């Protein structure tokens, strides 16, 4: 089967989180005849190991889960699962690795063993961390890992990446301000949660803007709710936003700064101010040594001028071993996570060819850059 046929088959059976029985069954059906060793080291994951008799391995990863979205593409191979859709291109990612697997099965010798990783829960709680904790990379002696994501902001078929910052660390920010409501004619008897919320909002934006412009970061609030009626002092304000950054010290500095602001607003206003943030994923950060090494091997791809503020759990792999992440442009297309997301399927052939080219150009000795990358970690 071709890479496009694999994509269309997988597109029809989207599944969520770690509950991927049909998806994993399809992958196993394709991979079993190819002479690789299959394993399921954690829930919602499948690994295919191609043994060329070498002492170490190189890994390639695809996410495998879908989104809780009702598809609206009208495609003849649209989702057969109501309310579930491959709206983020994971079906394409899997198809490219299956095409790589078919190519690997025809190779007599390669300088390294190859581990293909199909991983669930990218869209939810980070299945990449589960795989890192499973011990599969130590068991297979994996030296480095590569991944790729379809990307509507690039021309169709263009492969691109960049050193250092690529995709941000991200977390949700929820702020609750509790005051005391009173009739506006007796405002002195209330504690104004709206005024306190506005004060928090202004100081939070000032905190983010105080950082130097060369530091990539984002702190924005998209929703604010306060009060019940026009003639009553607000007793409760809620702000909902997002914090994104790349360096841990920047991320945690801003997060801690929000809590300091909350304490200050509490003291000044008499309200109770609570800030809640979730953990999110670390930033996707491409090690310069591995980036430069892939360039030296002769791989052709463009360099992005700036990172993106979207999160991806490939970052967990990069915390565990050297890893490099790429984007594959889809050209003009609906946005990722849109009910109408689709793309020119021919570009999957470009992505699969890139993976084969990378495997073909892997040097026998990876130690010249491995130590530098470990130092980065």
Coordinates of C-alpha atoms in Angstrom, one line a residue:
X1 CA 0.0 0.0 0.0
X2 CA 1.1 3.6 -0.6
X3 CA 1.6 6.3 2.0
X4 CA -1.7 7.9 0.8
X5 CA -3.6 4.7 1.1
X6 CA -2.4 4.3 4.7
X7 CA -3.4 7.8 5.5
X8 CA -6.9 7.3 4.1
X9 CA -7.4 4.1 6.0
X10 CA -6.2 5.6 9.3
X11 CA -8.3 8.7 8.8
X12 CA -11.5 6.7 8.9
X13 CA -10.8 5.2 12.3
X14 CA -9.7 8.1 14.6
X15 CA -9.5 7.2 18.3
X16 CA -8.8 9.3 21.4
X17 CA -6.1 9.5 24.1
X18 CA -4.7 6.0 24.9
X19 CA -7.8 4.1 23.8
X20 CA -6.6 3.2 20.2
X21 CA -7.6 -0.5 19.6
X22 CA -8.5 -0.1 15.9
X23 CA -5.5 2.2 15.2
X24 CA -3.0 -0.1 16.8
X25 CA -4.6 -3.2 15.2
X26 CA -4.2 -1.5 11.7
X27 CA -0.5 -0.7 12.5
X28 CA 0.2 -4.2 13.6
X29 CA -1.4 -5.7 10.5
X30 CA 0.8 -3.6 8.3
X31 CA 4.0 -4.0 10.3
X32 CA 3.8 -7.8 11.2
X33 CA 4.9 -9.1 7.7
X34 CA 7.8 -6.6 7.6
X35 CA 10.2 -8.6 9.8
X36 CA 10.3 -6.2 12.7
X37 CA 9.8 -6.9 16.4
X38 CA 6.6 -5.3 17.7
X39 CA 6.0 -4.3 21.3
X40 CA 3.6 -2.2 23.4
X41 CA 5.7 -0.7 26.1
X42 CA 2.8 1.4 27.5
X43 CA -0.9 2.0 26.9
X44 CA -1.8 3.4 23.5
X45 CA 1.7 2.9 22.1
X46 CA 3.3 0.6 19.6
X47 CA 6.9 0.2 18.8
X48 CA 8.5 -1.5 15.7
X49 CA 12.2 -2.5 16.0
X50 CA 14.1 -3.2 12.8
X51 CA 17.3 -5.1 13.8
X52 CA 20.2 -4.7 11.4
X53 CA 22.7 -6.3 13.9
X54 CA 24.1 -3.0 15.2
X55 CA 24.9 -2.0 18.7
X56 CA 22.6 1.0 18.8
X57 CA 19.5 2.5 17.2
X58 CA 17.9 5.6 15.9
X59 CA 14.2 6.3 16.6
X60 CA 11.4 7.9 14.6
X61 CA 8.2 9.0 16.2
X62 CA 4.6 9.5 15.1
X63 CA 1.7 10.5 17.3
X64 CA -1.4 8.3 16.9
X65 CA -4.4 9.8 18.7
X66 CA -7.2 12.0 17.2
X67 CA -9.4 14.8 18.5
X68 CA -13.0 14.9 19.8
X69 CA -14.2 16.8 16.8
X70 CA -17.1 16.1 14.4
X71 CA -15.5 16.0 10.9
X72 CA -16.8 18.4 8.3
X73 CA -14.5 17.7 5.3
X74 CA -17.0 15.8 3.1
X75 CA -14.1 13.4 2.1
X76 CA -15.1 10.0 0.8
X77 CA -12.8 8.5 3.5
X78 CA -14.0 10.7 6.3
X79 CA -14.1 9.5 9.9
X80 CA -16.5 6.6 10.6
X81 CA -16.4 7.4 14.3
X82 CA -19.0 10.1 15.2
X83 CA -17.4 13.0 17.1
X84 CA -13.9 11.9 16.5
X85 CA -11.5 13.1 13.8
X86 CA -7.8 13.2 12.8
X87 CA -7.9 17.0 12.7
X88 CA -4.2 17.4 13.5
X89 CA -2.5 15.3 10.9
X90 CA -1.6 12.3 13.1
X91 CA -3.0 10.0 10.4
X92 CA -0.5 11.5 8.0
X93 CA 2.4 11.1 10.5
X94 CA 1.6 7.4 11.0
X95 CA 1.3 6.9 7.2
X96 CA 4.8 8.3 6.7
X97 CA 6.3 6.0 9.3
X98 CA 4.5 3.0 7.8
X99 CA 6.0 3.9 4.4
X100 CA 9.4 4.2 6.0
X101 CA 8.8 0.7 7.6
X102 CA 8.1 -0.8 4.2
X103 CA 11.3 0.6 2.9
X104 CA 13.3 -0.6 5.9
X105 CA 12.0 -4.1 5.4
X106 CA 13.7 -4.1 1.9
X107 CA 17.1 -2.9 3.2
X108 CA 19.8 -5.5 3.6
X109 CA 22.1 -3.4 5.8
X110 CA 22.0 -0.1 7.6
X111 CA 24.5 1.5 10.0
X112 CA 22.0 1.5 12.9
X113 CA 19.0 -0.4 14.1
X114 CA 15.8 1.6 13.7
X115 CA 13.0 2.0 16.2
X116 CA 9.6 3.3 15.0
X117 CA 7.4 4.7 17.7
X118 CA 3.6 5.2 17.4
X119 CA 2.4 7.1 20.4
X120 CA -1.0 7.9 21.9
X121 CA -2.2 10.7 24.1
X122 CA -0.3 13.6 22.4
X123 CA -3.4 15.7 22.4
X124 CA -4.2 15.0 26.1
X125 CA -1.7 14.1 28.8
X126 CA 1.5 13.5 27.0
X127 CA 2.0 9.9 26.0
X128 CA 5.6 10.7 25.1
X129 CA 6.5 10.8 28.8
X130 CA 5.0 7.3 29.3
X131 CA 7.3 5.9 26.6
X132 CA 10.3 7.6 28.1
X133 CA 9.5 6.1 31.4
X134 CA 8.9 2.6 29.9
X135 CA 12.6 1.9 29.4
X136 CA 12.2 1.1 25.7
X137 CA 14.9 3.6 24.6
X138 CA 17.4 2.1 27.0
X139 CA 16.5 -1.4 26.0
X140 CA 17.0 -0.7 22.3
X141 CA 20.0 1.6 22.9
X142 CA 18.5 4.5 21.1
X143 CA 21.0 7.3 20.4
X144 CA 18.6 10.0 19.1
X145 CA 15.0 10.5 17.9
X146 CA 13.3 12.4 15.1
X147 CA 9.8 13.6 14.6
X148 CA 7.7 15.6 12.1
X149 CA 4.4 17.5 12.2
X150 CA 2.2 18.7 9.3
X151 CA 2.1 22.5 9.3
X152 CA -0.4 24.8 7.5
X153 CA 1.8 27.9 7.9
X154 CA 4.4 26.6 5.4
X155 CA 4.1 26.0 1.6
X156 CA 3.0 22.5 0.6
X157 CA 5.9 20.1 0.8
X158 CA 8.4 22.4 2.4
X159 CA 10.3 20.8 5.3
X160 CA 11.6 23.2 7.9
X161 CA 13.0 23.4 11.4
X162 CA 15.3 25.6 13.5
X163 CA 17.9 25.4 16.3
X164 CA 17.0 25.9 19.9
X165 CA 13.4 27.2 20.4
X166 CA 10.9 25.5 18.1
X167 CA 7.6 25.0 20.0
X168 CA 6.7 26.5 23.3
X169 CA 6.1 25.3 26.8
X170 CA 2.4 26.1 27.5
X171 CA 0.0 26.1 30.4
X172 CA -3.5 27.4 31.1
X173 CA -3.9 30.2 33.6
X174 CA -7.1 30.5 35.6
X175 CA -7.5 33.4 38.1
X176 CA -10.4 33.7 40.5
X177 CA -11.0 36.9 42.4
X178 CA -13.5 36.8 45.3
X179 CA -14.8 40.0 46.8
X180 CA -18.2 40.9 48.3
X181 CA -21.2 42.0 46.3
X182 CA -23.4 44.9 47.4
X183 CA -25.9 47.2 45.8
X184 CA -24.0 49.9 43.9
X185 CA -25.7 52.6 45.9
X186 CA -24.0 51.1 48.9
X187 CA -20.7 50.4 47.2
X188 CA -18.7 51.0 50.4
X189 CA -20.2 47.9 51.9
X190 CA -18.9 45.7 49.0
X191 CA -15.4 44.5 48.0
X192 CA -15.0 45.1 44.3
X193 CA -13.8 42.0 42.5
X194 CA -14.1 43.6 39.1
X195 CA -11.6 46.4 40.0
X196 CA -9.3 43.9 41.6
X197 CA -9.5 41.7 38.5
X198 CA -8.7 44.7 36.2
X199 CA -5.7 45.5 38.5
X200 CA -4.5 41.9 38.2
X201 CA -4.9 41.9 34.4
X202 CA -2.9 45.1 33.9
X203 CA -0.1 44.1 36.2
X204 CA 0.1 40.6 34.6
X205 CA 0.5 42.1 31.1
X206 CA 3.1 44.6 32.4
X207 CA 5.1 41.7 33.9
X208 CA 5.3 39.9 30.5
X209 CA 6.1 43.2 28.7
X210 CA 9.0 43.9 31.1
X211 CA 11.1 41.1 29.6
X212 CA 13.5 41.9 26.8
X213 CA 12.1 41.6 23.2
X214 CA 14.6 38.9 22.2
X215 CA 13.1 36.5 24.7
X216 CA 10.2 34.5 23.1
X217 CA 7.2 34.4 25.4
X218 CA 3.5 35.0 25.6
X219 CA 1.1 35.8 28.4
X220 CA -2.5 36.6 27.3
X221 CA -6.0 36.4 28.7
X222 CA -8.8 35.6 26.4
X223 CA -11.7 35.7 28.7
X224 CA -12.8 37.7 31.7
X225 CA -16.1 37.3 33.6
X226 CA -17.3 39.5 36.5
X227 CA -20.4 40.4 38.3
X228 CA -24.1 39.7 37.8
X229 CA -26.0 43.0 37.1
X230 CA -25.1 46.6 36.4
X231 CA -26.2 48.0 39.7
X232 CA -24.3 45.7 42.0
X233 CA -20.6 45.7 43.0
X234 CA -19.1 42.5 41.6
X235 CA -18.4 39.8 44.1
X236 CA -16.5 37.5 41.7
X237 CA -14.2 37.8 38.7
X238 CA -12.6 35.0 36.6
X239 CA -9.8 35.5 34.1
X240 CA -8.8 32.7 31.7
X241 CA -5.6 32.8 29.8
X242 CA -2.4 31.1 28.6
X243 CA 1.3 31.3 29.5
X244 CA 3.8 30.2 27.0
X245 CA 7.6 30.4 27.0
X246 CA 10.7 28.4 26.0
X247 CA 13.3 28.6 28.8
X248 CA 12.2 27.1 32.0
X249 CA 13.5 30.1 34.0
X250 CA 11.3 32.4 31.9
X251 CA 8.3 30.2 32.2
X252 CA 8.5 29.6 35.9
X253 CA 9.5 33.3 36.5
X254 CA 6.3 34.5 34.9
X255 CA 4.2 31.9 36.7
X256 CA 5.7 32.8 40.0
X257 CA 5.3 36.5 39.1
X258 CA 1.5 36.0 38.6
X259 CA 1.3 34.6 42.1
X260 CA 3.2 37.6 43.5
X261 CA 0.8 39.9 41.8
X262 CA -2.1 38.0 43.3
X263 CA -0.8 38.5 46.8
X264 CA -0.3 42.2 46.1
X265 CA -3.8 42.7 44.7
X266 CA -5.2 40.8 47.7
X267 CA -3.5 43.1 50.2
X268 CA -4.6 46.2 48.4
X269 CA -8.2 45.3 47.5
X270 CA -9.3 43.0 50.3
X271 CA -10.3 40.4 47.8
X272 CA -9.1 36.8 47.7
X273 CA -7.1 36.1 44.5
X274 CA -6.2 32.6 43.5
X275 CA -4.0 31.7 40.5
X276 CA -4.1 28.1 39.1
X277 CA -1.8 26.8 36.4
X278 CA -1.5 23.3 35.0
X279 CA 1.8 21.7 34.2
X280 CA 1.6 21.5 30.4
X281 CA 4.5 20.2 28.2
X282 CA 8.1 21.4 28.2
X283 CA 9.3 23.4 25.2
X284 CA 10.4 21.6 22.0
X285 CA 14.0 22.7 21.9
X286 CA 16.2 21.4 19.0
X287 CA 19.8 20.8 20.1
X288 CA 22.2 22.8 17.9
X289 CA 24.7 20.0 17.7
X290 CA 22.1 17.6 16.3
X291 CA 20.7 20.2 14.0
X292 CA 24.1 21.0 12.5
X293 CA 25.0 17.3 12.2
X294 CA 21.9 16.6 10.1
X295 CA 22.8 19.5 7.9
X296 CA 26.3 18.0 7.5
X297 CA 24.8 14.7 6.5
X298 CA 23.3 16.4 3.5
X299 CA 19.6 16.7 4.4
X300 CA 17.8 19.5 2.7
X301 CA 15.4 21.6 4.8
X302 CA 14.6 25.2 5.4
X303 CA 15.5 27.2 8.6
X304 CA 12.6 29.0 10.3
X305 CA 13.2 32.5 11.4
X306 CA 11.2 32.2 14.6
X307 CA 9.6 29.6 16.8
X308 CA 5.9 28.9 17.2
X309 CA 3.8 29.3 20.4
X310 CA 2.1 25.9 20.1
X311 CA 3.0 23.0 22.4
X312 CA 3.9 19.4 21.5
X313 CA 4.8 16.5 23.7
X314 CA 7.8 15.5 21.6
X315 CA 9.5 17.7 24.1
X316 CA 9.5 14.8 26.6
X317 CA 11.7 12.8 24.3
X318 CA 14.1 15.7 24.1
X319 CA 14.3 15.7 27.9
X320 CA 15.2 12.0 27.8
X321 CA 17.6 11.8 24.7
X322 CA 18.7 13.9 21.8
X323 CA 15.8 14.7 19.5
X324 CA 15.1 16.9 16.4
X325 CA 11.7 18.0 15.3
X326 CA 10.6 19.1 11.8
X327 CA 7.5 20.7 10.2
X328 CA 6.1 19.6 6.9
X329 CA 4.2 22.4 5.2
X330 CA 0.6 21.7 3.9
X331 CA 0.2 25.0 2.1
X332 CA -3.1 26.8 2.1
X333 CA -5.4 24.6 4.2
X334 CA -7.8 24.8 7.2
X335 CA -6.2 25.2 10.5
X336 CA -5.0 22.3 12.7
X337 CA -7.8 21.2 15.0
X338 CA -10.5 22.5 12.6
X339 CA -13.4 20.3 11.7
X340 CA -12.6 20.9 8.0
X341 CA -8.8 20.2 8.3
X342 CA -7.4 18.5 5.2
X343 CA -4.4 18.8 3.0
X344 CA -2.8 17.7 -0.3
X345 CA -2.0 14.1 0.4
X346 CA 0.9 14.0 -2.1
X347 CA 3.0 15.9 0.3
X348 CA 3.2 12.9 2.5
X349 CA 5.4 11.3 -0.1
X350 CA 7.8 14.2 0.5
X351 CA 7.8 13.6 4.2
X352 CA 8.3 9.8 3.8
X353 CA 11.2 10.4 1.3
X354 CA 12.8 12.8 3.8
X355 CA 12.8 10.0 6.5
X356 CA 14.3 7.5 4.1
X357 CA 17.0 10.0 3.1
X358 CA 17.8 10.7 6.7
X359 CA 18.2 6.9 7.5
X360 CA 20.3 6.5 4.3
X361 CA 22.7 9.3 5.4
X362 CA 23.1 8.3 9.1
X363 CA 26.9 8.0 9.7
X364 CA 28.3 4.8 11.2
X365 CA 29.7 6.7 14.2
X366 CA 27.3 9.0 16.0
X367 CA 29.7 9.8 18.9
X368 CA 31.1 12.9 17.4
X369 CA 28.0 14.9 18.3
X370 CA 26.3 12.7 20.9
X371 CA 28.4 14.0 23.8
X372 CA 27.6 17.6 22.9
X373 CA 23.9 16.8 22.7
X374 CA 24.0 15.1 26.1
X375 CA 25.7 18.2 27.5
X376 CA 22.7 20.2 26.2
X377 CA 20.4 18.0 28.1

